[in-house]
């Protein structure tokens, strides 16, 4: 199954400058977490660690993850199922004053 991945800001830098690409995912019941793990395998653990908080698979507070334009936190979080042709967008959040 192929999905489109979009990495914004410094997350694209961690993916060797790739900001938008198609990614193959081979899993029986793929989820957003499956996609994060595949990104980690493809580009390294630093990218994966910037997306998930800990071994329990919680989204980092400094990152928004959208599935087809909807924030996954209002769906099933990282356990949200994904399908052929879906678009997963990872957006780093900055705060300041």
mmCIF file of N, CA and C in Angstrom:
data_model
loop_
_atom_site.group_PDB
_atom_site.id
_atom_site.type_symbol
_atom_site.label_atom_id
_atom_site.label_comp_id
_atom_site.label_asym_id
_atom_site.label_seq_id
_atom_site.Cartn_x
_atom_site.Cartn_y
_atom_site.Cartn_z
ATOM 1 N N UNK A 1 0.837 -1.164 0.000
ATOM 2 C CA UNK A 1 0.000 0.000 0.000
ATOM 3 C C UNK A 1 0.889 1.236 0.000
ATOM 4 N N UNK A 2 0.499 2.238 -0.773
ATOM 5 C CA UNK A 2 1.264 3.487 -0.815
ATOM 6 C C UNK A 2 0.470 4.625 -0.195
ATOM 7 N N UNK A 3 1.201 5.445 0.577
ATOM 8 C CA UNK A 3 0.638 6.662 1.145
ATOM 9 C C UNK A 3 1.553 7.815 0.756
ATOM 10 N N UNK A 4 1.014 9.020 0.804
ATOM 11 C CA UNK A 4 1.828 10.214 0.591
ATOM 12 C C UNK A 4 2.210 10.761 1.954
ATOM 13 N N UNK A 5 3.493 11.059 2.114
ATOM 14 C CA UNK A 5 4.007 11.617 3.366
ATOM 15 C C UNK A 5 4.478 13.032 3.093
ATOM 16 N N UNK A 6 4.115 13.941 3.989
ATOM 17 C CA UNK A 6 4.588 15.320 3.907
ATOM 18 C C UNK A 6 5.231 15.672 5.245
ATOM 19 N N UNK A 7 6.501 16.061 5.193
ATOM 20 C CA UNK A 7 7.255 16.459 6.379
ATOM 21 C C UNK A 7 7.576 17.936 6.260
ATOM 22 N N UNK A 8 7.163 18.719 7.229
ATOM 23 C CA UNK A 8 7.395 20.160 7.175
ATOM 24 C C UNK A 8 8.524 20.563 8.117
ATOM 25 N N UNK A 9 9.115 21.726 7.838
ATOM 26 C CA UNK A 9 10.157 22.286 8.695
ATOM 27 C C UNK A 9 11.365 21.388 8.839
ATOM 28 N N UNK A 10 11.918 21.353 10.054
ATOM 29 C CA UNK A 10 13.142 20.591 10.299
ATOM 30 C C UNK A 10 12.945 19.090 10.116
ATOM 31 N N UNK A 11 11.698 18.613 10.137
ATOM 32 C CA UNK A 11 11.450 17.188 9.939
ATOM 33 C C UNK A 11 11.893 16.744 8.550
ATOM 34 N N UNK A 12 11.738 17.617 7.558
ATOM 35 C CA UNK A 12 12.220 17.302 6.208
ATOM 36 C C UNK A 12 13.741 17.188 6.206
ATOM 37 N N UNK A 13 14.410 18.024 6.981
ATOM 38 C CA UNK A 13 15.872 17.941 7.074
ATOM 39 C C UNK A 13 16.303 16.587 7.622
ATOM 40 N N UNK A 14 15.557 16.062 8.580
ATOM 41 C CA UNK A 14 15.874 14.754 9.153
ATOM 42 C C UNK A 14 15.611 13.619 8.173
ATOM 43 N N UNK A 15 14.844 13.916 7.120
ATOM 44 C CA UNK A 15 14.548 12.923 6.082
ATOM 45 C C UNK A 15 15.359 13.213 4.823
ATOM 46 N N UNK A 16 16.580 13.691 5.029
ATOM 47 C CA UNK A 16 17.507 13.958 3.919
ATOM 48 C C UNK A 16 16.934 14.949 2.919
ATOM 49 N N UNK A 17 16.187 15.930 3.423
ATOM 50 C CA UNK A 17 15.648 16.987 2.574
ATOM 51 C C UNK A 17 14.370 16.633 1.843
ATOM 52 N N UNK A 18 13.852 15.436 2.064
ATOM 53 C CA UNK A 18 12.613 15.034 1.385
ATOM 54 C C UNK A 18 11.422 15.580 2.169
ATOM 55 N N UNK A 19 10.630 16.405 1.515
ATOM 56 C CA UNK A 19 9.493 16.992 2.210
ATOM 57 C C UNK A 19 8.156 16.381 1.791
ATOM 58 N N UNK A 20 8.091 15.802 0.601
ATOM 59 C CA UNK A 20 6.845 15.177 0.131
ATOM 60 C C UNK A 20 7.221 14.004 -0.762
ATOM 61 N N UNK A 21 6.687 12.822 -0.427
ATOM 62 C CA UNK A 21 7.044 11.624 -1.189
ATOM 63 C C UNK A 21 6.010 10.529 -0.946
ATOM 64 N N UNK A 22 6.009 9.557 -1.823
ATOM 65 C CA UNK A 22 5.167 8.369 -1.667
ATOM 66 C C UNK A 22 5.972 7.343 -0.869
ATOM 67 N N UNK A 23 5.291 6.622 -0.005
ATOM 68 C CA UNK A 23 5.969 5.628 0.814
ATOM 69 C C UNK A 23 5.165 4.336 0.819
ATOM 70 N N UNK A 24 5.850 3.239 0.597
ATOM 71 C CA UNK A 24 5.236 1.911 0.610
ATOM 72 C C UNK A 24 5.179 1.404 2.052
ATOM 73 N N UNK A 25 4.015 0.903 2.442
ATOM 74 C CA UNK A 25 3.847 0.323 3.777
ATOM 75 C C UNK A 25 3.285 -1.082 3.606
ATOM 76 N N UNK A 26 4.010 -2.045 4.164
ATOM 77 C CA UNK A 26 3.567 -3.432 4.086
ATOM 78 C C UNK A 26 3.169 -3.891 5.479
ATOM 79 N N UNK A 27 1.881 -3.916 5.720
ATOM 80 C CA UNK A 27 1.352 -4.371 7.007
ATOM 81 C C UNK A 27 -0.088 -4.805 6.793
ATOM 82 N N UNK A 28 -0.523 -5.758 7.603
ATOM 83 C CA UNK A 28 -1.888 -6.256 7.458
ATOM 84 C C UNK A 28 -2.923 -5.197 7.829
ATOM 85 N N UNK A 29 -2.692 -4.507 8.950
ATOM 86 C CA UNK A 29 -3.597 -3.439 9.406
ATOM 87 C C UNK A 29 -2.768 -2.212 9.762
ATOM 88 N N UNK A 30 -2.320 -1.480 8.750
ATOM 89 C CA UNK A 30 -1.420 -0.351 9.019
ATOM 90 C C UNK A 30 -2.119 0.805 9.732
ATOM 91 N N UNK A 31 -1.347 1.447 10.595
ATOM 92 C CA UNK A 31 -1.822 2.606 11.347
ATOM 93 C C UNK A 31 -0.840 3.755 11.138
ATOM 94 N N UNK A 32 -1.166 4.898 11.705
ATOM 95 C CA UNK A 32 -0.245 6.032 11.657
ATOM 96 C C UNK A 32 1.075 5.644 12.325
ATOM 97 N N UNK A 33 1.012 4.884 13.418
ATOM 98 C CA UNK A 33 2.236 4.439 14.089
ATOM 99 C C UNK A 33 3.070 3.551 13.172
ATOM 100 N N UNK A 34 2.428 2.709 12.378
ATOM 101 C CA UNK A 34 3.152 1.892 11.400
ATOM 102 C C UNK A 34 3.931 2.793 10.457
ATOM 103 N N UNK A 35 3.299 3.857 9.988
ATOM 104 C CA UNK A 35 3.967 4.799 9.080
ATOM 105 C C UNK A 35 5.159 5.459 9.759
ATOM 106 N N UNK A 36 5.014 5.829 11.033
ATOM 107 C CA UNK A 36 6.123 6.439 11.775
ATOM 108 C C UNK A 36 7.288 5.457 11.868
ATOM 109 N N UNK A 37 6.997 4.195 12.148
ATOM 110 C CA UNK A 37 8.051 3.177 12.242
ATOM 111 C C UNK A 37 8.756 2.997 10.895
ATOM 112 N N UNK A 38 8.000 2.991 9.804
ATOM 113 C CA UNK A 38 8.607 2.866 8.471
ATOM 114 C C UNK A 38 9.494 4.075 8.187
ATOM 115 N N UNK A 39 9.048 5.265 8.575
ATOM 116 C CA UNK A 39 9.887 6.461 8.419
ATOM 117 C C UNK A 39 11.188 6.309 9.201
ATOM 118 N N UNK A 40 11.104 5.770 10.419
ATOM 119 C CA UNK A 40 12.296 5.541 11.228
ATOM 120 C C UNK A 40 13.249 4.560 10.579
ATOM 121 N N UNK A 41 12.704 3.495 9.989
ATOM 122 C CA UNK A 41 13.544 2.514 9.293
ATOM 123 C C UNK A 41 14.202 3.129 8.067
ATOM 124 N N UNK A 42 13.480 3.973 7.385
ATOM 125 C CA UNK A 42 13.977 4.550 6.131
ATOM 126 C C UNK A 42 14.966 5.696 6.348
ATOM 127 N N UNK A 43 14.704 6.534 7.361
ATOM 128 C CA UNK A 43 15.519 7.741 7.536
ATOM 129 C C UNK A 43 16.282 7.798 8.858
ATOM 130 N N UNK A 44 16.043 6.865 9.754
ATOM 131 C CA UNK A 44 16.787 6.843 11.007
ATOM 132 C C UNK A 44 15.934 7.150 12.224
ATOM 133 N N UNK A 45 16.462 6.722 13.360
ATOM 134 C CA UNK A 45 15.726 6.863 14.618
ATOM 135 C C UNK A 45 15.540 8.308 15.051
ATOM 136 N N UNK A 46 16.427 9.199 14.625
ATOM 137 C CA UNK A 46 16.272 10.600 15.036
ATOM 138 C C UNK A 46 14.939 11.161 14.551
ATOM 139 N N UNK A 47 14.568 10.841 13.318
ATOM 140 C CA UNK A 47 13.272 11.298 12.803
ATOM 141 C C UNK A 47 12.141 10.674 13.618
ATOM 142 N N UNK A 48 12.214 9.373 13.830
ATOM 143 C CA UNK A 48 11.159 8.689 14.588
ATOM 144 C C UNK A 48 11.024 9.275 15.994
ATOM 145 N N UNK A 49 12.138 9.544 16.648
ATOM 146 C CA UNK A 49 12.113 10.093 18.009
ATOM 147 C C UNK A 49 11.569 11.516 18.054
ATOM 148 N N UNK A 50 11.625 12.220 16.949
ATOM 149 C CA UNK A 50 11.044 13.563 16.898
ATOM 150 C C UNK A 50 9.547 13.527 16.613
ATOM 151 N N UNK A 51 9.014 12.344 16.327
ATOM 152 C CA UNK A 51 7.586 12.203 16.049
ATOM 153 C C UNK A 51 6.828 11.560 17.202
ATOM 154 N N UNK A 52 7.448 10.589 17.860
ATOM 155 C CA UNK A 52 6.790 9.914 18.983
ATOM 156 C C UNK A 52 7.552 10.184 20.271
ATOM 157 N N UNK A 53 6.794 10.291 21.351
ATOM 158 C CA UNK A 53 7.330 10.700 22.654
ATOM 159 C C UNK A 53 8.139 9.607 23.337
ATOM 160 N N UNK A 54 7.648 8.376 23.291
ATOM 161 C CA UNK A 54 8.296 7.317 24.056
ATOM 162 C C UNK A 54 7.953 5.955 23.478
ATOM 163 N N UNK A 55 8.357 4.923 24.174
ATOM 164 C CA UNK A 55 8.103 3.561 23.707
ATOM 165 C C UNK A 55 6.622 3.225 23.641
ATOM 166 N N UNK A 56 5.794 4.004 24.336
ATOM 167 C CA UNK A 56 4.360 3.735 24.325
ATOM 168 C C UNK A 56 3.674 4.309 23.093
ATOM 169 N N UNK A 57 4.422 5.025 22.278
ATOM 170 C CA UNK A 57 3.873 5.525 21.037
ATOM 171 C C UNK A 57 2.917 6.688 21.180
ATOM 172 N N UNK A 58 3.292 7.676 21.967
ATOM 173 C CA UNK A 58 2.484 8.886 22.075
ATOM 174 C C UNK A 58 3.067 9.951 21.156
ATOM 175 N N UNK A 59 2.187 10.717 20.526
ATOM 176 C CA UNK A 59 2.640 11.797 19.647
ATOM 177 C C UNK A 59 3.366 12.839 20.483
ATOM 178 N N UNK A 60 4.506 13.296 20.001
ATOM 179 C CA UNK A 60 5.228 14.366 20.702
ATOM 180 C C UNK A 60 4.345 15.607 20.749
ATOM 181 N N UNK A 61 4.424 16.334 21.842
ATOM 182 C CA UNK A 61 3.607 17.541 21.994
ATOM 183 C C UNK A 61 4.017 18.629 21.009
ATOM 184 N N UNK A 62 5.225 18.540 20.470
ATOM 185 C CA UNK A 62 5.730 19.559 19.548
ATOM 186 C C UNK A 62 5.456 19.216 18.085
ATOM 187 N N UNK A 63 4.586 18.220 17.841
ATOM 188 C CA UNK A 63 4.299 17.797 16.462
ATOM 189 C C UNK A 63 2.794 17.591 16.285
ATOM 190 N N UNK A 64 2.275 18.092 15.181
ATOM 191 C CA UNK A 64 0.902 17.774 14.763
ATOM 192 C C UNK A 64 0.992 16.734 13.658
ATOM 193 N N UNK A 65 0.137 15.738 13.731
ATOM 194 C CA UNK A 65 0.067 14.741 12.667
ATOM 195 C C UNK A 65 -1.340 14.793 12.094
ATOM 196 N N UNK A 66 -1.408 15.017 10.795
ATOM 197 C CA UNK A 66 -2.692 15.073 10.099
ATOM 198 C C UNK A 66 -2.829 13.868 9.180
ATOM 199 N N UNK A 67 -4.000 13.275 9.160
ATOM 200 C CA UNK A 67 -4.322 12.223 8.207
ATOM 201 C C UNK A 67 -5.417 12.770 7.310
ATOM 202 N N UNK A 68 -5.079 12.982 6.061
ATOM 203 C CA UNK A 68 -6.021 13.560 5.100
ATOM 204 C C UNK A 68 -6.613 14.870 5.623
ATOM 205 N N UNK A 69 -5.757 15.667 6.270
ATOM 206 C CA UNK A 69 -6.157 16.988 6.746
ATOM 207 C C UNK A 69 -6.816 17.029 8.110
ATOM 208 N N UNK A 70 -6.983 15.880 8.759
ATOM 209 C CA UNK A 70 -7.616 15.817 10.081
ATOM 210 C C UNK A 70 -6.564 15.414 11.112
ATOM 211 N N UNK A 71 -6.482 16.184 12.204
ATOM 212 C CA UNK A 71 -5.507 15.874 13.245
ATOM 213 C C UNK A 71 -5.818 14.504 13.862
ATOM 214 N N UNK A 72 -4.800 13.644 13.952
ATOM 215 C CA UNK A 72 -5.043 12.278 14.424
ATOM 216 C C UNK A 72 -5.482 12.226 15.884
ATOM 217 N N UNK A 73 -5.216 13.279 16.653
ATOM 218 C CA UNK A 73 -5.636 13.271 18.063
ATOM 219 C C UNK A 73 -7.159 13.261 18.205
ATOM 220 N N UNK A 74 -7.888 13.721 17.200
ATOM 221 C CA UNK A 74 -9.353 13.675 17.253
ATOM 222 C C UNK A 74 -9.891 12.388 16.630
ATOM 223 N N UNK A 75 -8.991 11.572 16.115
ATOM 224 C CA UNK A 75 -9.359 10.262 15.580
ATOM 225 C C UNK A 75 -8.957 9.227 16.635
ATOM 226 N N UNK A 76 -8.059 8.330 16.287
ATOM 227 C CA UNK A 76 -7.589 7.319 17.248
ATOM 228 C C UNK A 76 -6.103 7.464 17.530
ATOM 229 N N UNK A 77 -5.596 8.697 17.418
ATOM 230 C CA UNK A 77 -4.179 8.930 17.678
ATOM 231 C C UNK A 77 -3.298 8.131 16.734
ATOM 232 N N UNK A 78 -2.199 7.616 17.255
ATOM 233 C CA UNK A 78 -1.272 6.850 16.423
ATOM 234 C C UNK A 78 -1.857 5.514 15.981
ATOM 235 N N UNK A 79 -2.928 5.082 16.617
ATOM 236 C CA UNK A 79 -3.580 3.826 16.229
ATOM 237 C C UNK A 79 -4.622 4.032 15.125
ATOM 238 N N UNK A 80 -4.726 5.238 14.596
ATOM 239 C CA UNK A 80 -5.653 5.521 13.503
ATOM 240 C C UNK A 80 -5.273 4.691 12.285
ATOM 241 N N UNK A 81 -6.201 3.914 11.739
ATOM 242 C CA UNK A 81 -5.901 3.117 10.549
ATOM 243 C C UNK A 81 -5.624 4.011 9.340
ATOM 244 N N UNK A 82 -4.737 3.549 8.476
ATOM 245 C CA UNK A 82 -4.454 4.259 7.230
ATOM 246 C C UNK A 82 -4.730 3.329 6.060
ATOM 247 N N UNK A 83 -4.997 3.943 4.897
ATOM 248 C CA UNK A 83 -5.320 3.155 3.718
ATOM 249 C C UNK A 83 -4.612 3.663 2.478
ATOM 250 N N UNK A 84 -4.757 2.918 1.420
ATOM 251 C CA UNK A 84 -4.154 3.243 0.129
ATOM 252 C C UNK A 84 -4.499 4.673 -0.271
ATOM 253 N N UNK A 85 -3.471 5.444 -0.635
ATOM 254 C CA UNK A 85 -3.667 6.796 -1.131
ATOM 255 C C UNK A 85 -3.826 7.867 -0.071
ATOM 256 N N UNK A 86 -3.811 7.482 1.207
ATOM 257 C CA UNK A 86 -3.932 8.480 2.274
ATOM 258 C C UNK A 86 -2.733 9.418 2.269
ATOM 259 N N UNK A 87 -2.938 10.610 2.855
ATOM 260 C CA UNK A 87 -1.862 11.595 3.005
ATOM 261 C C UNK A 87 -1.639 11.834 4.492
ATOM 262 N N UNK A 88 -0.390 11.635 4.921
ATOM 263 C CA UNK A 88 -0.019 11.857 6.318
ATOM 264 C C UNK A 88 0.938 13.037 6.353
ATOM 265 N N UNK A 89 0.557 14.070 7.094
ATOM 266 C CA UNK A 89 1.362 15.289 7.191
ATOM 267 C C UNK A 89 1.875 15.438 8.617
ATOM 268 N N UNK A 90 3.173 15.709 8.737
ATOM 269 C CA UNK A 90 3.821 15.900 10.032
ATOM 270 C C UNK A 90 4.277 17.353 10.114
ATOM 271 N N UNK A 91 3.763 18.080 11.112
ATOM 272 C CA UNK A 91 4.031 19.516 11.237
ATOM 273 C C UNK A 91 4.663 19.800 12.598
ATOM 274 N N UNK A 92 5.902 20.311 12.619
ATOM 275 C CA UNK A 92 6.482 20.704 13.902
ATOM 276 C C UNK A 92 5.819 21.985 14.396
ATOM 277 N N UNK A 93 5.614 22.062 15.703
ATOM 278 C CA UNK A 93 4.981 23.229 16.308
ATOM 279 C C UNK A 93 6.046 24.020 17.046
ATOM 280 N N UNK A 94 6.073 25.306 16.812
ATOM 281 C CA UNK A 94 6.996 26.187 17.529
ATOM 282 C C UNK A 94 6.190 27.075 18.456
ATOM 283 N N UNK A 95 6.771 27.366 19.593
ATOM 284 C CA UNK A 95 6.120 28.315 20.489
ATOM 285 C C UNK A 95 7.142 29.358 20.892
ATOM 286 N N UNK A 96 6.658 30.460 21.260
ATOM 287 C CA UNK A 96 7.559 31.533 21.653
ATOM 288 C C UNK A 96 6.760 32.732 22.119
ATOM 289 N N UNK A 97 7.481 33.747 22.417
ATOM 290 C CA UNK A 97 6.750 34.901 22.910
ATOM 291 C C UNK A 97 7.481 36.173 22.604
#
